Each structure stands twice: as C-alpha cells, then as structure tokens.
GROMACS .gro file of C-alpha atoms in nm:
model
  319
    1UNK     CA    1   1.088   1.669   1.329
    2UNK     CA    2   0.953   1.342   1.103
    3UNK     CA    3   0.614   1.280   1.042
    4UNK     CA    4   0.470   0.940   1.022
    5UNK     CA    5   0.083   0.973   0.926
    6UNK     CA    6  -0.122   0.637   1.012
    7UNK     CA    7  -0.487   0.579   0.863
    8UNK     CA    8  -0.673   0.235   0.795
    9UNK     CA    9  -0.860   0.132   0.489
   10UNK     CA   10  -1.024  -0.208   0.586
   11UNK     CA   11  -0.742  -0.417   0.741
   12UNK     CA   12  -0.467  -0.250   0.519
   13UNK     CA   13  -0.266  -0.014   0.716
   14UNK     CA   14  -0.137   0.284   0.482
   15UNK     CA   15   0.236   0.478   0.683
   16UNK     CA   16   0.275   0.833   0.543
   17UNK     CA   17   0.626   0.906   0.679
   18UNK     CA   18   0.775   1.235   0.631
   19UNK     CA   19   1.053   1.467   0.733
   20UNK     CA   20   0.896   1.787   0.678
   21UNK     CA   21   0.636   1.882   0.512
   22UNK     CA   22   0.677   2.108   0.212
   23UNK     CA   23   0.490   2.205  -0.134
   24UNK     CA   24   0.635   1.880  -0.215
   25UNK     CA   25   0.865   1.610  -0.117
   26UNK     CA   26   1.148   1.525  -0.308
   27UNK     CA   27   1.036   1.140  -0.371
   28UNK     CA   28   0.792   0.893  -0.276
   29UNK     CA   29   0.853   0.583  -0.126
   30UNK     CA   30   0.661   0.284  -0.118
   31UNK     CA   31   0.639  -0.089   0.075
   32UNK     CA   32   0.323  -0.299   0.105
   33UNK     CA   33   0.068  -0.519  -0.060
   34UNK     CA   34  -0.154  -0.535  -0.365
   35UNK     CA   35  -0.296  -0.216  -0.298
   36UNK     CA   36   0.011  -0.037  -0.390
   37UNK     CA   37   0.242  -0.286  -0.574
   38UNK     CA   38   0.269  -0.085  -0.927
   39UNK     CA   39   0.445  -0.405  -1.054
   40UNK     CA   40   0.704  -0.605  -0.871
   41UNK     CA   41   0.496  -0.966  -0.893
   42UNK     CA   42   0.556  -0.907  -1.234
   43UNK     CA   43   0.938  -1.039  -1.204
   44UNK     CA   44   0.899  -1.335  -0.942
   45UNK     CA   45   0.762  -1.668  -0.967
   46UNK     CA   46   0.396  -1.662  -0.835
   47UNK     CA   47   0.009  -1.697  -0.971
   48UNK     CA   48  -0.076  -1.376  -0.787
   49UNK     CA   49  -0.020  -1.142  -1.098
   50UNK     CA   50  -0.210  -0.916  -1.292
   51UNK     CA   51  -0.013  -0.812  -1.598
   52UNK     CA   52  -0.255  -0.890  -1.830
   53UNK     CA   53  -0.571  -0.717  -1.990
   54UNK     CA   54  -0.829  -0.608  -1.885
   55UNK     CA   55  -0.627  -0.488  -1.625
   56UNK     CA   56  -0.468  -0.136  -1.660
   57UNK     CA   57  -0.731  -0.086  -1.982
   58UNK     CA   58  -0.750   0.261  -1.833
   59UNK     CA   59  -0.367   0.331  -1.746
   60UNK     CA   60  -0.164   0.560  -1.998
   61UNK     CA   61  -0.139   0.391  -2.307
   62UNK     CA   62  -0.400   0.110  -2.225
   63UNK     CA   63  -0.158  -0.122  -2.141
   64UNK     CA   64  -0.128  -0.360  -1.833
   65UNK     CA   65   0.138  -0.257  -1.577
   66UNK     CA   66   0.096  -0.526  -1.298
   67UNK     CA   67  -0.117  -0.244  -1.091
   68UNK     CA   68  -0.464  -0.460  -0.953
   69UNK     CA   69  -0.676  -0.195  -1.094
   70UNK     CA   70  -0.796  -0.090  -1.419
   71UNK     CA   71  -0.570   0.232  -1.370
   72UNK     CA   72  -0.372   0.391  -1.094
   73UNK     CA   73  -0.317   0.262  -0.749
   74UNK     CA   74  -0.356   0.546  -0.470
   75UNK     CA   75   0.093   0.627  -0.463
   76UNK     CA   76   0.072   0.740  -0.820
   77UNK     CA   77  -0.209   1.017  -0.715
   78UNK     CA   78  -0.031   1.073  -0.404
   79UNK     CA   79   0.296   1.088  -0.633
   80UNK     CA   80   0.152   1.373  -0.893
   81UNK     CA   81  -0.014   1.576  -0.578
   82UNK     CA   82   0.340   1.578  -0.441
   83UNK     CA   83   0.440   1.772  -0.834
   84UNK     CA   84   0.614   1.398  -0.925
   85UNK     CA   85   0.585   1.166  -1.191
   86UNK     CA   86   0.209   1.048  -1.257
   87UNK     CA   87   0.323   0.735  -1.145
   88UNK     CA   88   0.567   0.536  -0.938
   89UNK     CA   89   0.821   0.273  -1.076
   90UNK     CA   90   0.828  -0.049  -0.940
   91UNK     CA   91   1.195  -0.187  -0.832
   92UNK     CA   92   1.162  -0.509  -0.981
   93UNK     CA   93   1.085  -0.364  -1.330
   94UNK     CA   94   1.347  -0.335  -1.603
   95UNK     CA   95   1.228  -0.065  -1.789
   96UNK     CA   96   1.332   0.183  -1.495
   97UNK     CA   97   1.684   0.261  -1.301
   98UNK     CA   98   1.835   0.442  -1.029
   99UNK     CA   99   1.778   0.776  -1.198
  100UNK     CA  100   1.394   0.700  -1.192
  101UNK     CA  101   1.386   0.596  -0.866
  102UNK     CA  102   1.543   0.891  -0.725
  103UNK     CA  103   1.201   1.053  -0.758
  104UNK     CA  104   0.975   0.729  -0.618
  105UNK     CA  105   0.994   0.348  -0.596
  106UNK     CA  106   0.776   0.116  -0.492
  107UNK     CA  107   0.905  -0.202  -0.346
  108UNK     CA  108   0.555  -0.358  -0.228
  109UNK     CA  109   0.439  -0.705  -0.352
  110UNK     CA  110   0.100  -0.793  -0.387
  111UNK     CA  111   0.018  -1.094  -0.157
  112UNK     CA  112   0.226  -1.004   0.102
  113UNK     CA  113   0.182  -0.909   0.491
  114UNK     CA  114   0.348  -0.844   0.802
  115UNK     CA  115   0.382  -1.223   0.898
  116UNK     CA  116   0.631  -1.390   0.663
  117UNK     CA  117   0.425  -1.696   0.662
  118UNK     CA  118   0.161  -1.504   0.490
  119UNK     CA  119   0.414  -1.437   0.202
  120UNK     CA  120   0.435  -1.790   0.181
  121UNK     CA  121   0.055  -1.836   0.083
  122UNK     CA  122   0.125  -1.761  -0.291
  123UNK     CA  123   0.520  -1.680  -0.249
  124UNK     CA  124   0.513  -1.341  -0.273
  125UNK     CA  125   0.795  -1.101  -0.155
  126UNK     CA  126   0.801  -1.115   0.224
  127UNK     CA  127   0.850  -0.742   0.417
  128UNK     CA  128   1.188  -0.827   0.492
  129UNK     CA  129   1.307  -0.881   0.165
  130UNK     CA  130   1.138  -0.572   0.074
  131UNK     CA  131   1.322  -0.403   0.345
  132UNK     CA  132   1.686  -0.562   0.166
  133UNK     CA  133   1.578  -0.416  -0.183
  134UNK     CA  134   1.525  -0.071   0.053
  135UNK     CA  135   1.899  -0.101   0.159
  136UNK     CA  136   2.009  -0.175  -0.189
  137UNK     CA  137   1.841   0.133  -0.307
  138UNK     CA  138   1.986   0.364  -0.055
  139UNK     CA  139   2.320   0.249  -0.189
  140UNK     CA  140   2.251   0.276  -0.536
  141UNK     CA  141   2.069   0.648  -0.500
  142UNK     CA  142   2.423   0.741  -0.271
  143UNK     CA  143   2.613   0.621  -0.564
  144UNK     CA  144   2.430   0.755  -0.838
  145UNK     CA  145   2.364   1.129  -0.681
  146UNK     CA  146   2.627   1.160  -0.375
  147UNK     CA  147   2.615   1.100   0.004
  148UNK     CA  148   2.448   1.427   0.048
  149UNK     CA  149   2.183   1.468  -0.221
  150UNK     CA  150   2.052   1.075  -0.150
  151UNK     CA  151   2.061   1.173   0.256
  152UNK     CA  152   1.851   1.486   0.169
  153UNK     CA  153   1.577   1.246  -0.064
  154UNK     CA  154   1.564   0.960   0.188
  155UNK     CA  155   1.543   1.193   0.496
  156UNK     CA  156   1.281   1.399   0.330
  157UNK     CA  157   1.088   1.162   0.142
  158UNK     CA  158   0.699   1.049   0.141
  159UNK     CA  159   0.716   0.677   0.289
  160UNK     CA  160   0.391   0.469   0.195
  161UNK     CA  161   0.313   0.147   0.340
  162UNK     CA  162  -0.001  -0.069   0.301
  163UNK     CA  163  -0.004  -0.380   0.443
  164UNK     CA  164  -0.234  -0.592   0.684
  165UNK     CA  165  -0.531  -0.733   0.478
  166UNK     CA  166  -0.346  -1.055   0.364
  167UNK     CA  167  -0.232  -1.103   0.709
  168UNK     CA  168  -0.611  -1.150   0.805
  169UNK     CA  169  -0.777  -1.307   0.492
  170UNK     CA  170  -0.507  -1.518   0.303
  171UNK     CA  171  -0.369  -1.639   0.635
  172UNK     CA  172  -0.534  -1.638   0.944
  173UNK     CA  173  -0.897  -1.680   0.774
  174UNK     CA  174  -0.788  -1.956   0.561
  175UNK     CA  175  -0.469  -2.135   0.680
  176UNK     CA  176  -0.533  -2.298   0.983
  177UNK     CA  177  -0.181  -2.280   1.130
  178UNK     CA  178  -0.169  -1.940   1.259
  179UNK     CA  179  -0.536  -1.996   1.417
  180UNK     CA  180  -0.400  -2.308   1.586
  181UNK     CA  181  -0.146  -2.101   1.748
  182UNK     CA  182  -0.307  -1.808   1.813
  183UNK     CA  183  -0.685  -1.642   1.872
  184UNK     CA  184  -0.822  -1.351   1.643
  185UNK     CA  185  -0.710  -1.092   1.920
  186UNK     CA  186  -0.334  -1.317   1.978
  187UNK     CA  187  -0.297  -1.247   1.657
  188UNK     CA  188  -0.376  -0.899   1.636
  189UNK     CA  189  -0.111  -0.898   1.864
  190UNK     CA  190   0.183  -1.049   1.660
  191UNK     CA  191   0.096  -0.832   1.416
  192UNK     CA  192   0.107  -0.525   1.568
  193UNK     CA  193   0.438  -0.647   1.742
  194UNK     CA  194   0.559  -0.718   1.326
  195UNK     CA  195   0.438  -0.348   1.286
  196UNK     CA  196   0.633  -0.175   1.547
  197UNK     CA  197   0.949  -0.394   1.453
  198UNK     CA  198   0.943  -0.254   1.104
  199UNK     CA  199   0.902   0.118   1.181
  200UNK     CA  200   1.212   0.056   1.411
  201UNK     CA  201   1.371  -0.087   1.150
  202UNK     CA  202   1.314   0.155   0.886
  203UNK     CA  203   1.373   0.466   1.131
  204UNK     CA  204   1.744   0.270   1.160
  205UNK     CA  205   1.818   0.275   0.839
  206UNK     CA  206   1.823   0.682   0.883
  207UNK     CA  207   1.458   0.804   0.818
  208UNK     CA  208   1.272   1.010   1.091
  209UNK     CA  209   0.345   0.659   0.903
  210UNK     CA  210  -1.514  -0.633   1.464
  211UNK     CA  211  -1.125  -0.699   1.412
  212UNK     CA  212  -1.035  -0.361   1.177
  213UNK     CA  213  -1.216  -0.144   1.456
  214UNK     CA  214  -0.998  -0.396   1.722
  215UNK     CA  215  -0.683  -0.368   1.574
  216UNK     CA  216  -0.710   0.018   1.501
  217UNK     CA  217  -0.714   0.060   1.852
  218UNK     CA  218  -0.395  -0.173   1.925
  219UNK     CA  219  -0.216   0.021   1.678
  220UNK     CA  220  -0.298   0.382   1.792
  221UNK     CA  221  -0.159   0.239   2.169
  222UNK     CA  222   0.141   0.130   1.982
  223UNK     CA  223   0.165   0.497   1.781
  224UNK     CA  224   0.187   0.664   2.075
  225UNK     CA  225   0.450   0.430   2.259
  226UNK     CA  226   0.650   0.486   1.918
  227UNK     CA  227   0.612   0.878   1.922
  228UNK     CA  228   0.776   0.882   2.323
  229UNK     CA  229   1.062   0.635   2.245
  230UNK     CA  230   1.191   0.739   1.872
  231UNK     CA  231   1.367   1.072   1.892
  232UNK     CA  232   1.274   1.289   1.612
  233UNK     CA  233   0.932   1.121   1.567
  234UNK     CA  234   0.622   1.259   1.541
  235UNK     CA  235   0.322   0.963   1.434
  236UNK     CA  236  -0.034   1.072   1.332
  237UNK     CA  237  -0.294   0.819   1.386
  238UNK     CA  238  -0.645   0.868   1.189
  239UNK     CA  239  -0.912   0.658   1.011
  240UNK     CA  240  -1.067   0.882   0.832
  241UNK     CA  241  -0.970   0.678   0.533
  242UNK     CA  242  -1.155   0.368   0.633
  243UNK     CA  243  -1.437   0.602   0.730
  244UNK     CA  244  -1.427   0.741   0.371
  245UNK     CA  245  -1.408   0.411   0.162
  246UNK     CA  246  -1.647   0.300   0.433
  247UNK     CA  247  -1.899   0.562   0.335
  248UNK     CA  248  -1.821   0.530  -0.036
  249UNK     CA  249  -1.932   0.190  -0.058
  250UNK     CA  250  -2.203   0.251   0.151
  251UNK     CA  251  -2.349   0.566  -0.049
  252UNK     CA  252  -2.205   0.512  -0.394
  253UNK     CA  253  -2.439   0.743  -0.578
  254UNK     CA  254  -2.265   1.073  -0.354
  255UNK     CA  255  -1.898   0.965  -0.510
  256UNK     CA  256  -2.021   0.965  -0.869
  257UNK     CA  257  -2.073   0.543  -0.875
  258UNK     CA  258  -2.359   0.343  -0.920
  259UNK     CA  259  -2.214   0.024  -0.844
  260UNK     CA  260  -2.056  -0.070  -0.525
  261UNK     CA  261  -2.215  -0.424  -0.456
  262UNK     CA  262  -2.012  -0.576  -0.695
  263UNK     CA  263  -1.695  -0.514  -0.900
  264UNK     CA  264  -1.671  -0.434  -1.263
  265UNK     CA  265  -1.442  -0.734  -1.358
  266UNK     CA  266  -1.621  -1.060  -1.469
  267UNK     CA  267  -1.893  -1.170  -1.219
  268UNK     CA  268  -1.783  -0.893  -0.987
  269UNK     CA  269  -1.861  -1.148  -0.683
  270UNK     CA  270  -1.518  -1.321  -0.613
  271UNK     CA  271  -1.266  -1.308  -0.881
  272UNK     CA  272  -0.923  -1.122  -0.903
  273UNK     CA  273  -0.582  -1.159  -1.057
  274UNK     CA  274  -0.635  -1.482  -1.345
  275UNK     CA  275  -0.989  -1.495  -1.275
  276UNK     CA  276  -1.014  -1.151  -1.394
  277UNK     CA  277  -0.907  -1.175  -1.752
  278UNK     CA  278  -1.012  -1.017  -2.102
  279UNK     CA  279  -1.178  -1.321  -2.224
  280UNK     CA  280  -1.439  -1.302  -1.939
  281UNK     CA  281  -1.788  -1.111  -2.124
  282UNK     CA  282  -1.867  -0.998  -1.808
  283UNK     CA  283  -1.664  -0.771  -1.754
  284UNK     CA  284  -1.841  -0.401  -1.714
  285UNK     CA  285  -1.801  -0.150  -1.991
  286UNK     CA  286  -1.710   0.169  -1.787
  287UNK     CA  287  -1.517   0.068  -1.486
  288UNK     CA  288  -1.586   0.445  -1.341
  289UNK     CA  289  -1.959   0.383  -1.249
  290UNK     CA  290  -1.773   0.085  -0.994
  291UNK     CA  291  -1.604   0.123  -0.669
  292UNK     CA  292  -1.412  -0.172  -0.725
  293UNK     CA  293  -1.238  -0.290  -1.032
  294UNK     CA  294  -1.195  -0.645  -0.929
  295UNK     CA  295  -1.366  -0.896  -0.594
  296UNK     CA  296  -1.068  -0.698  -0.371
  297UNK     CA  297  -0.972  -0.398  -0.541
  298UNK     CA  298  -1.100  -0.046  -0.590
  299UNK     CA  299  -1.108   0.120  -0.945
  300UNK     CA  300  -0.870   0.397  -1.040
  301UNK     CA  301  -1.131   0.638  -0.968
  302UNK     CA  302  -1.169   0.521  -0.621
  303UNK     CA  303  -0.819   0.516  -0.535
  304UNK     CA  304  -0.791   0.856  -0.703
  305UNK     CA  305  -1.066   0.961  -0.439
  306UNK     CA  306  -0.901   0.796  -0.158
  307UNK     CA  307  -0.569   0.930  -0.273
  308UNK     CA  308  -0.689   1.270  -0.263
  309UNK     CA  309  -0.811   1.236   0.089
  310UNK     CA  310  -0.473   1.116   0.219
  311UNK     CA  311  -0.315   1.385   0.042
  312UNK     CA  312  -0.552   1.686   0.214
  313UNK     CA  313  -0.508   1.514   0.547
  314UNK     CA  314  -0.144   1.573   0.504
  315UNK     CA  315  -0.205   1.939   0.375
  316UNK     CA  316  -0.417   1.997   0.689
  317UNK     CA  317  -0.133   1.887   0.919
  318UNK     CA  318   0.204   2.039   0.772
  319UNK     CA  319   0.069   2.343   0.634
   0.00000   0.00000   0.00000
C-alpha cells in the first residue's frame, strides 16, 4: 500500500508520498517551488536566485546555498527526522552525484508552478522538466546501485512536492493572460486538473502526497477520486499545516518569535531574492525572533517548526 500525505501551507501544496512507512525511508525526494528548492536556480539563467549573503548566514558553515531562507528549508528537517543527511542535494548542483542522491534529491525550482506559463514569469524550471531530470535520475540510481536496490529506494521513498503559490501570485495576480482566459475559480480548476496529471504521471513512472480555503476543497474531491482509481494508493488529505503557520503568524509570541508582521531581511515589507542582499542595514540581527526570513519566506526556525509538524503527522498515521 503507498501513501501520499496532502497538507496546504498558504497556496503551496506540500505531497508526502510513501510506500510504507518505517523508522525511516530509504531517501527523500523532492519537486516544487521556492519553498523547497535547496539550489537548482543556482545553475540556470534567471534573476530569481538567492545564492548570495545574507542568505544561508545561518546554514552549516555560514555560507549561501541557493535555499530562500537564512538556513534550512522544511525537506532538510524532514530529511534528518527520516535518520538522513541534514540536508538534501539539489540535482542541478555540481558538488553532488548519483551516490548522494541515492539518499535525497531535490529537483524543485524556485519560481515555478503547476502551469508552465507560470515558469515562464522569471524562466524558471517548469514541472515537466523537473519530471525529465526525475527520469534521468531513476536511470542513473539503476545504474549506479542495480535494478533492484534503485526499485527498492524509489518505491519506498519520501516524495515532497510544494508547489501552487506562484501559480496564484506571479501569474494569475499579476499577468493578465491567464485572468483573461479564465476566472479565480476556472482557474482553480486548471490547476487542480495540472495536479492530478502529475500524480498520474509520477505513479507511472513506478511509485505507489478565500481561494486557499477554495482550492483545498477542490483538491480533497480530487484526493479521493485519485485514492478509488490508482491501485495501490492510499492519499491523506489534511491542513493542519496551513492551520499551524496560520496560527504561528497569528500568535508569534507562543512559537518563540516576536516578529511576524514583517520579515527579518531589509525592510521586511516586500523584498526577496536581490532585494534581499548583505549590503541592505536593515536587515535584523537574529533572524530567530522572525517568522519569516524574507517578504515570502519563513526563517529556518519556522520551517524547522513546520517540518516537525509534517513529520509527526506522518508518525501518527504509519505507526
């Protein structure tokens, strides 16, 4: 029996797809946005980067990774839970190979979303391209370990994706082409249709996770078509993580931060990726008091919270 675990955190959808569920899985496995991308904009041609200080000030060794947050992003909590590396590798980046990837990759892109055109905004990786470096993957992991020992990781693996927020607020919100073809709820529509095509398309490949509120209920109609037609498949539906980030921001002081009105980086009010930069004097002291690190994305103590919440859910449910 596969798992596929389905909470929503604002308009980004997060899939926790497993197998079985055991101490810990053998790797973890990651598509999406900027909310997960641990790199990959680093090695393409687009302004939406953040590879530069202050970002990752707080990672291991201080350094910049391409991560939008001071630190970790939630799959590199979800990855040590799990007993895996502290982190996980992005795809794109040189430093890493087939033997690191055995035990997690990330292929998301920050930028991205279910509609292609929305990769287009700031041309970002689109989700079918990051379904191709998926494919090339499985046939480097069969190469490197064997037929068998790659089925066993890819059938058993931890799939993450987070993905939906650009869809909404870098494209429908601010290009007018998608609202000229479609309404708010039309679009909700496509999107969810996008959704339910990639889940099919991943399952192929051999693996058996106001408008938020709106299109939460869309896609727990669409879960539950999914968990009668795909043999093998069992989806789990929640938003307790948008309930928790939603109650975070709204009662900082109970999560340990005294800032949730604006972010620590620069102003705090609307700036992210080049806006958010080392030469800015704004830019808080002690990015743990803050919920988010930049205008869009939460600190590494937030996303350690949040990561820790997706991590119990799954405890509750497999155990």
């Amino acid at each position: 029996m596969a798992y596929l675990y389905t909470p929503w955190l604002l308009f980004t959808q997060i899939l926790l797809q497993v197998a079985k569920y055991e101490a810990k899985v053998p790797a973890i496995i990651v598509f999406g946005d900027s909310s997960v991308d641990s790199g990959n904009n680093n090695r393409i041609s687009t302004l939406l980067k953040s590879n530069f200080k202050p970002y990752g000030r707080d990672f291991a060794g201080g350094q910049p990774t391409g991560r939008f947050s001071n630190g970790r992003v939630p799959p590199d909590f979800i990855s040590e839970a799990f007993g895996l590396k502290p982190f996980v590798p992005a795809y794109l980046d040189p430093k890493y190979g087939i033997s690191d990837f055995a035990t997690g990759v990330c292929f998301a892109s920050a930028g991205t979303g279910y509609d292609t055109a929305t990769s287009n905004v700031l041309n970002v990786i689109p989700l079918w391209k990051e379904v191709e470096y998926y494919k090339e993957y499985q046939n480097k992991l069969r190469a490197y370990l064997g037929k068998a020992k790659a089925k066993k990781i890819l059938t058993e693996a931890l799939y993450l994706i987070s993905l939906g927020t650009n869809d909404f607020l870098e494209n429908y919100y601010t290009i007018p082409t998608r609202q000229m073809e479609f309404t708010v709820q039309q679009f909700e529509d496509f999107l969810i249709g996008l959704s339910e095509n990639f889940i099919r398309e991943i399952y192929s490949l051999g693996e058996h996770n106001n408008v938020a509120v709106e299109f939460n209920g869309k896609l727990s109609n669409m879960v539950a078509k999914l968990n009668q037609e795909l043999p093998g498949l069992r989806i789990l539906f929640t938003d307790k993580i948008y309930q928790l980030f939603y109650q975070i921001i709204k009662r900082p002081s109970s999560y340990g931060f005294e800032v949730a009105e604006v972010a620590c980086c620069a102003t705090g009010t609307f700036e992210m990726s080049y806006l958010c930069n080392e030469n800015n004097p704004y830019t808080c002291k002690d990015a743990n008091k803050y919920v988010f690190w930049d205008a869009f994305h939460p600190t590494d103590k937030t996303n350690k919270i949040l990561a820790a919440s997706v991590t119990g859910i799954l405890r509750e449910t497999f155990e």
